mmCIF file of C-alpha atoms and ligand atoms in Angstrom:
data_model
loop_
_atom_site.group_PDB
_atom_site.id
_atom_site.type_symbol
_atom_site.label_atom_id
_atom_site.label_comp_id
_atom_site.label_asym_id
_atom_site.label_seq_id
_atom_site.Cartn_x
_atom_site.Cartn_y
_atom_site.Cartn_z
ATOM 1 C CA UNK X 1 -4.636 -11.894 4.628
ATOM 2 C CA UNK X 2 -7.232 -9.771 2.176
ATOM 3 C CA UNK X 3 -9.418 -13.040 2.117
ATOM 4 C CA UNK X 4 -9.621 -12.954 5.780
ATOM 5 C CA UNK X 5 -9.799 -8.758 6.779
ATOM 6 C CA UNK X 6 -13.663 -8.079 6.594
ATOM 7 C CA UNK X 7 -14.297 -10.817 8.611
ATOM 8 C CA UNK X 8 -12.008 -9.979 11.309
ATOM 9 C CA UNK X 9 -12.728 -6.345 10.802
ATOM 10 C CA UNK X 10 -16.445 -6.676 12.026
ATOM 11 C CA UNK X 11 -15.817 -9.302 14.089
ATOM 12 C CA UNK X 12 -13.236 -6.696 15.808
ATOM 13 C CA UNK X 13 -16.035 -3.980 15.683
ATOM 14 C CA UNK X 14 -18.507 -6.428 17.272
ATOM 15 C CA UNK X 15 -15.918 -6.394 20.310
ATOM 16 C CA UNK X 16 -16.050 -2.970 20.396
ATOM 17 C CA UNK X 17 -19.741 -3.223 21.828
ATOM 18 C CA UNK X 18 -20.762 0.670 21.081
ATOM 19 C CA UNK X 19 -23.188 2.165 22.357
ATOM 20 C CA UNK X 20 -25.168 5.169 20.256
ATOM 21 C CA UNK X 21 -23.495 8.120 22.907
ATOM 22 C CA UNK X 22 -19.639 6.410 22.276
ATOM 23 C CA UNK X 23 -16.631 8.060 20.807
ATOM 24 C CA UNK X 24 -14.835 6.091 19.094
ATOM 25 C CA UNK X 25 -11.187 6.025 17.390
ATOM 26 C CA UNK X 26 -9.706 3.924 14.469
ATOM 27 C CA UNK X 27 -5.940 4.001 14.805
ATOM 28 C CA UNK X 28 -5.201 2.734 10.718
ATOM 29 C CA UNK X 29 -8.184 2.568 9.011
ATOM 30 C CA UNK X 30 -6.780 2.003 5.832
ATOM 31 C CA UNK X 31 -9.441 1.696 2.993
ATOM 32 C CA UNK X 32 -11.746 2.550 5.704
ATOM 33 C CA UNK X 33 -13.461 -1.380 6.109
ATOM 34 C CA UNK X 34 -15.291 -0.609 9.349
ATOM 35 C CA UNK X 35 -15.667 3.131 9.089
ATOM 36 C CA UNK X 36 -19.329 2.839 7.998
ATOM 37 C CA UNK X 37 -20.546 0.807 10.694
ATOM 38 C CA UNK X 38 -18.397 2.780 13.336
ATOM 39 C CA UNK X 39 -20.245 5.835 11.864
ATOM 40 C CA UNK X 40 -23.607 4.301 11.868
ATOM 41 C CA UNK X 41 -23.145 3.300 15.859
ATOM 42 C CA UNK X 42 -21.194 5.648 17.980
ATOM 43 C CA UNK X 43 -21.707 9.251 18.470
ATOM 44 C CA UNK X 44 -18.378 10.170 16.719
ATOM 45 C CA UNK X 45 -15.647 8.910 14.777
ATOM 46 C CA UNK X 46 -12.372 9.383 14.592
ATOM 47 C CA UNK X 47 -9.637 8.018 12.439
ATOM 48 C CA UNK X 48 -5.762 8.428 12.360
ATOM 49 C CA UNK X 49 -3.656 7.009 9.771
ATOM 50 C CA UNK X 50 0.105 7.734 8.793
ATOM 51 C CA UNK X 51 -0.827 7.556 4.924
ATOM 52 C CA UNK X 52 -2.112 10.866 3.672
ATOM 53 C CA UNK X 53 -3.927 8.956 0.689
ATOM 54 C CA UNK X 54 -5.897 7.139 3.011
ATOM 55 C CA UNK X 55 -6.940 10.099 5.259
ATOM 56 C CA UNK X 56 -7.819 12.466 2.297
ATOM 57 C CA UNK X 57 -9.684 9.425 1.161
ATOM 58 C CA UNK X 58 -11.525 8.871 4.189
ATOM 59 C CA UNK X 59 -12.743 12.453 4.433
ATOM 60 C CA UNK X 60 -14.030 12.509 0.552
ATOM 61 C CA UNK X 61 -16.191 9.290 1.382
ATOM 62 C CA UNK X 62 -17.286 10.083 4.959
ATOM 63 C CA UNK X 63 -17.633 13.977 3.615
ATOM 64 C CA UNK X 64 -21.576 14.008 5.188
ATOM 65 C CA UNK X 65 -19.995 12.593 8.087
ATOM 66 C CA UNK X 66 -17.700 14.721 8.882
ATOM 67 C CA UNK X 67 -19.199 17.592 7.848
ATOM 68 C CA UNK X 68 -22.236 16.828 10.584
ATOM 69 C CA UNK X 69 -19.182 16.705 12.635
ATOM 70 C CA UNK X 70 -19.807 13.059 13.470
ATOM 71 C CA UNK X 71 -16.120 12.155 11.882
ATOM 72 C CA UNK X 72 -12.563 13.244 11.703
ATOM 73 C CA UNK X 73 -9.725 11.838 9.760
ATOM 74 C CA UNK X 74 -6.364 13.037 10.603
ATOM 75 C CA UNK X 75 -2.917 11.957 9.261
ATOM 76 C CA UNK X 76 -0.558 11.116 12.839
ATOM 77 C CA UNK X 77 1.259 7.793 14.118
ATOM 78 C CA UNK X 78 -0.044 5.398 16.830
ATOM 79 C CA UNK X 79 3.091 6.523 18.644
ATOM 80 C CA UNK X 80 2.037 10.290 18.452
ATOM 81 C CA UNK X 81 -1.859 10.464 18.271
ATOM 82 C CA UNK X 82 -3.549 13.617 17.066
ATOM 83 C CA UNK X 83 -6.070 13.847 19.912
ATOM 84 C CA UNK X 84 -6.332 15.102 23.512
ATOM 85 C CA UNK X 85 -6.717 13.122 26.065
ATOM 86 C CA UNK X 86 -9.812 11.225 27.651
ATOM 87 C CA UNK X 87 -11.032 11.872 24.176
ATOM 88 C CA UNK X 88 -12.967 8.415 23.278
ATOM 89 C CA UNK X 89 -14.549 5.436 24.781
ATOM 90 C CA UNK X 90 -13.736 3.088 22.149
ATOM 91 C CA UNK X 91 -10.378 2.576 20.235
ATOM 92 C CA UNK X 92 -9.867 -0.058 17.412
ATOM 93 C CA UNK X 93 -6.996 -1.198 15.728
ATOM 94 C CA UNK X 94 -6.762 -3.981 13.104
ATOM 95 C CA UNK X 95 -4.096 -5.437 11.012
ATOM 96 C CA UNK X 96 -1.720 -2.089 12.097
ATOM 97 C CA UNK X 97 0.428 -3.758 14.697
ATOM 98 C CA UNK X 98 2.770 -5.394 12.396
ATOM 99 C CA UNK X 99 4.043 -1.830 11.501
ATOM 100 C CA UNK X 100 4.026 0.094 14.785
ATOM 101 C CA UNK X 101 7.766 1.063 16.015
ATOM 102 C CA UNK X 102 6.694 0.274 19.187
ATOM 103 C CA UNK X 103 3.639 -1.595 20.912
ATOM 104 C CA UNK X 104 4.609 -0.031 24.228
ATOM 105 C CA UNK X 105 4.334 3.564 23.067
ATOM 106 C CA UNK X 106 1.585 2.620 20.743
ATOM 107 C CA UNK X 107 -0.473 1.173 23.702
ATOM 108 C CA UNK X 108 0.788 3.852 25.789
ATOM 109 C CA UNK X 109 -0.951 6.516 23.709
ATOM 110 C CA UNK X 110 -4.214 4.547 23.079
ATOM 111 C CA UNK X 111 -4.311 4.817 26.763
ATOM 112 C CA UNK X 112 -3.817 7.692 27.163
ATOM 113 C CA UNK X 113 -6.905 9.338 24.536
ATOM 114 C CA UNK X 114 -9.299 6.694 26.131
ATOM 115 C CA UNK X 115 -11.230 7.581 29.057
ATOM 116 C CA UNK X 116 -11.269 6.020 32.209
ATOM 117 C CA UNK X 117 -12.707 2.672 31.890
ATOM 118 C CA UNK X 118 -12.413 2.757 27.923
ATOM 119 C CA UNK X 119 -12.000 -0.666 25.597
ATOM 120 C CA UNK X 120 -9.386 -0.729 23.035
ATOM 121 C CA UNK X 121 -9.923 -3.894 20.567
ATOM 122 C CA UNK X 122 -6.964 -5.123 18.342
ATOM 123 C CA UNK X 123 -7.181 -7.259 15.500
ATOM 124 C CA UNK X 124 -4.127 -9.033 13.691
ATOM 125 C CA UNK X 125 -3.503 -12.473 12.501
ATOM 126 C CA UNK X 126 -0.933 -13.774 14.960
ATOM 127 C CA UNK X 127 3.166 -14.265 14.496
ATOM 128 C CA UNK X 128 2.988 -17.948 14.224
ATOM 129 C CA UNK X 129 0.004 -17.697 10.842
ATOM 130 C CA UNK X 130 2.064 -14.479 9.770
ATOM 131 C CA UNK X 131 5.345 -16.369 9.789
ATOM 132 C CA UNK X 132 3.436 -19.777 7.897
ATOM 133 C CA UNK X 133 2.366 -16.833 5.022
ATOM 134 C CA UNK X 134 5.893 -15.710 4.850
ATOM 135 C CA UNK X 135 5.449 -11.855 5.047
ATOM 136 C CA UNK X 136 8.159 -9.829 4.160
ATOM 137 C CA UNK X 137 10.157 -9.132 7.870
ATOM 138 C CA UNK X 138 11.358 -6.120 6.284
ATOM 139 C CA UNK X 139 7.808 -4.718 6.128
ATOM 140 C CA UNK X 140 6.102 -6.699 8.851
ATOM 141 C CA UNK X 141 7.038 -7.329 12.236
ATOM 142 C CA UNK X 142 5.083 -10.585 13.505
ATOM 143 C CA UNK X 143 3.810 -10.123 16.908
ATOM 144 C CA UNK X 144 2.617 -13.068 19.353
ATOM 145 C CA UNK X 145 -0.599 -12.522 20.995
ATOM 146 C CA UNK X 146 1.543 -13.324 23.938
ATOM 147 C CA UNK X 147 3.085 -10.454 23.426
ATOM 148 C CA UNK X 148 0.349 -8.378 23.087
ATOM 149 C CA UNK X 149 -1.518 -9.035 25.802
ATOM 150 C CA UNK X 150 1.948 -8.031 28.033
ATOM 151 C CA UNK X 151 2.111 -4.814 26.007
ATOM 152 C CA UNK X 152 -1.428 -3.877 27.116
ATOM 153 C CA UNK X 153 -0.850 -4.857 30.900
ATOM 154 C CA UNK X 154 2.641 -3.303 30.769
ATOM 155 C CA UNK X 155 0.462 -0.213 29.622
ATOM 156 C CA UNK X 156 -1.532 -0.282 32.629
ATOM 157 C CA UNK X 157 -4.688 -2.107 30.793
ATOM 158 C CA UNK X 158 -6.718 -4.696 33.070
ATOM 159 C CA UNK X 159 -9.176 -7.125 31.851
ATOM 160 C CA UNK X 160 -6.875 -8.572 28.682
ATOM 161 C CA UNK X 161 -8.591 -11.026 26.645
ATOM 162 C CA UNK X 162 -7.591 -13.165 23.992
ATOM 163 C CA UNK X 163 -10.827 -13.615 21.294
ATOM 164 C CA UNK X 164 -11.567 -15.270 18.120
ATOM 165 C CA UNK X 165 -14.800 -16.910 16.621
ATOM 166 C CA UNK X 166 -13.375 -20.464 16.556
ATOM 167 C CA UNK X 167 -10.083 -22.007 18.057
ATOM 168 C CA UNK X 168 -8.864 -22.785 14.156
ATOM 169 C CA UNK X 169 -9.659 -19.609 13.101
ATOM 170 C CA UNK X 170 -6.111 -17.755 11.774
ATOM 171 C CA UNK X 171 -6.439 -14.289 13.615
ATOM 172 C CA UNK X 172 -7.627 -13.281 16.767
ATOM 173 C CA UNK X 173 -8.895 -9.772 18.479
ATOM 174 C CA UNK X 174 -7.154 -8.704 21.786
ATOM 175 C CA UNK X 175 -9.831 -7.026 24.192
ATOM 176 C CA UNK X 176 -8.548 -4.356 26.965
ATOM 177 C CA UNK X 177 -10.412 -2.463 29.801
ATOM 178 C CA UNK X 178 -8.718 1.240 30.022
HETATM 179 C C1 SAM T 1 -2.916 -3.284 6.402
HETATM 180 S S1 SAM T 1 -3.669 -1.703 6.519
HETATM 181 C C2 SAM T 1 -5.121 -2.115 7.476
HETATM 182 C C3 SAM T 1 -6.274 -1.180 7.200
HETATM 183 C C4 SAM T 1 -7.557 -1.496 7.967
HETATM 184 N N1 SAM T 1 -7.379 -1.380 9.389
HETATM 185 C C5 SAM T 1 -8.048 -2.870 7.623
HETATM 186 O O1 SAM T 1 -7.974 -3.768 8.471
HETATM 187 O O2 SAM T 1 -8.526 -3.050 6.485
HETATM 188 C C6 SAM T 1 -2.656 -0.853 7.713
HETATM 189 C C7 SAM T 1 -2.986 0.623 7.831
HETATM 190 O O3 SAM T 1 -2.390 1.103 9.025
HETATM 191 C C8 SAM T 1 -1.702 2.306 8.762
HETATM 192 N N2 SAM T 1 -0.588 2.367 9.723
HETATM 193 C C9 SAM T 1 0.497 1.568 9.765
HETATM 194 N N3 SAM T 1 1.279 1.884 10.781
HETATM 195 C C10 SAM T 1 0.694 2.926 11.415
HETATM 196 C C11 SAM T 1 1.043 3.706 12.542
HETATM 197 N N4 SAM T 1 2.169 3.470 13.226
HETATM 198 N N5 SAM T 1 0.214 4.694 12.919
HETATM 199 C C12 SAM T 1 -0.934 4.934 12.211
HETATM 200 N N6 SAM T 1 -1.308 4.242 11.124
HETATM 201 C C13 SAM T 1 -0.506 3.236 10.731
HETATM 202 C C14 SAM T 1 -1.271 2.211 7.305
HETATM 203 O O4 SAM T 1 -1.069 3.484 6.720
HETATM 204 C C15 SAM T 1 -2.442 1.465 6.683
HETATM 205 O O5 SAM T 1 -3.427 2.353 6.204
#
């Protein structure tokens, strides 16, 4: 999966097509792959992740950042995000979804902090690649892009798109209109 996640991760942020006035949220950041070019093209960034290694992390590296007040890292769940609502233009999410409780109250809450008319982008390598690789099912929970894409219309998104460079390559982005 490592070989493959920076590739994915700006071909997710490509999807994301931000403009310089956006707000945008990472929902698990992680070692913080696409923070720097989410910083360097949308008005403000901001991160959740449940680990509070990677958040203290994130704000030591993105310090200038967020001190400008062009970036904030906070430690919260998909299922209970940190931020009002309406709050961003732009949420990504890659590689997460195999650890989310729930997609529908992780979609539910994406949802709700975008604004009207908002993209959310996910990014995962899909059940059938996951289950070739043999994760661990106690850690990871596969999830068909089938699946997905009814999560995010259950959720109320329109517009759901399946993506990925090439038809053999071994993940794929999700694309939603809010
Ligand atoms: C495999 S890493 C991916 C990191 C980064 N997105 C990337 O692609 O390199 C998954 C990250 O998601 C975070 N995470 C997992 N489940 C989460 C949840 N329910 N809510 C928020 N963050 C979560 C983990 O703490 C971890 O930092």
């Amino acid at each position: 999966m490592n070989r493959h996640n920076a590739k994915l991760n700006s071909y997710a942020v490509r999807q994301l097509e931000l403009t310089p006035s956006d707000r945008v949220l990472e929902v698990g950041f992680g070692g913080g792959v696409s923070l720097p070019s989410l910083i360097a093209s949308a008005a403000f960034v901001g991160g959740v992740d449940r680990s509070s290694d990677m958040v203290r992390r994130a704000k030591a590296i993105f310090s200038e950042a967020v001190s400008a007040g062009r970036a904030d890292f906070r430690e919260g769940s998909v299922e209970e995000l940190p931020f009002e609502a309406s709050s961003f233009e732009r949420v990504c999410t890659v590689n997460t979804i195999y650890f989310w409780s729930s997609l529908d109250a992780g979609f539910a809450e994406i949802r709700r902090v975008l604004s009207p008319g908002g993209r959310v982008v996910v990014g995962f390598v899909p059940k059938e690649r996951m289950d070739f690789m043999r994760m661990p099912a106690d850690i990871f929970t596969s999830r068909a892009p089938e699946d997905v894409v009814a999560a995010l219309r259950k959720a109320g998104f329109s517009d759901v798109r399946v993506e990925r460079p090439e038809p053999t390559t071994p993940w794929n982005v999700i694309v939603a209109t809010r």
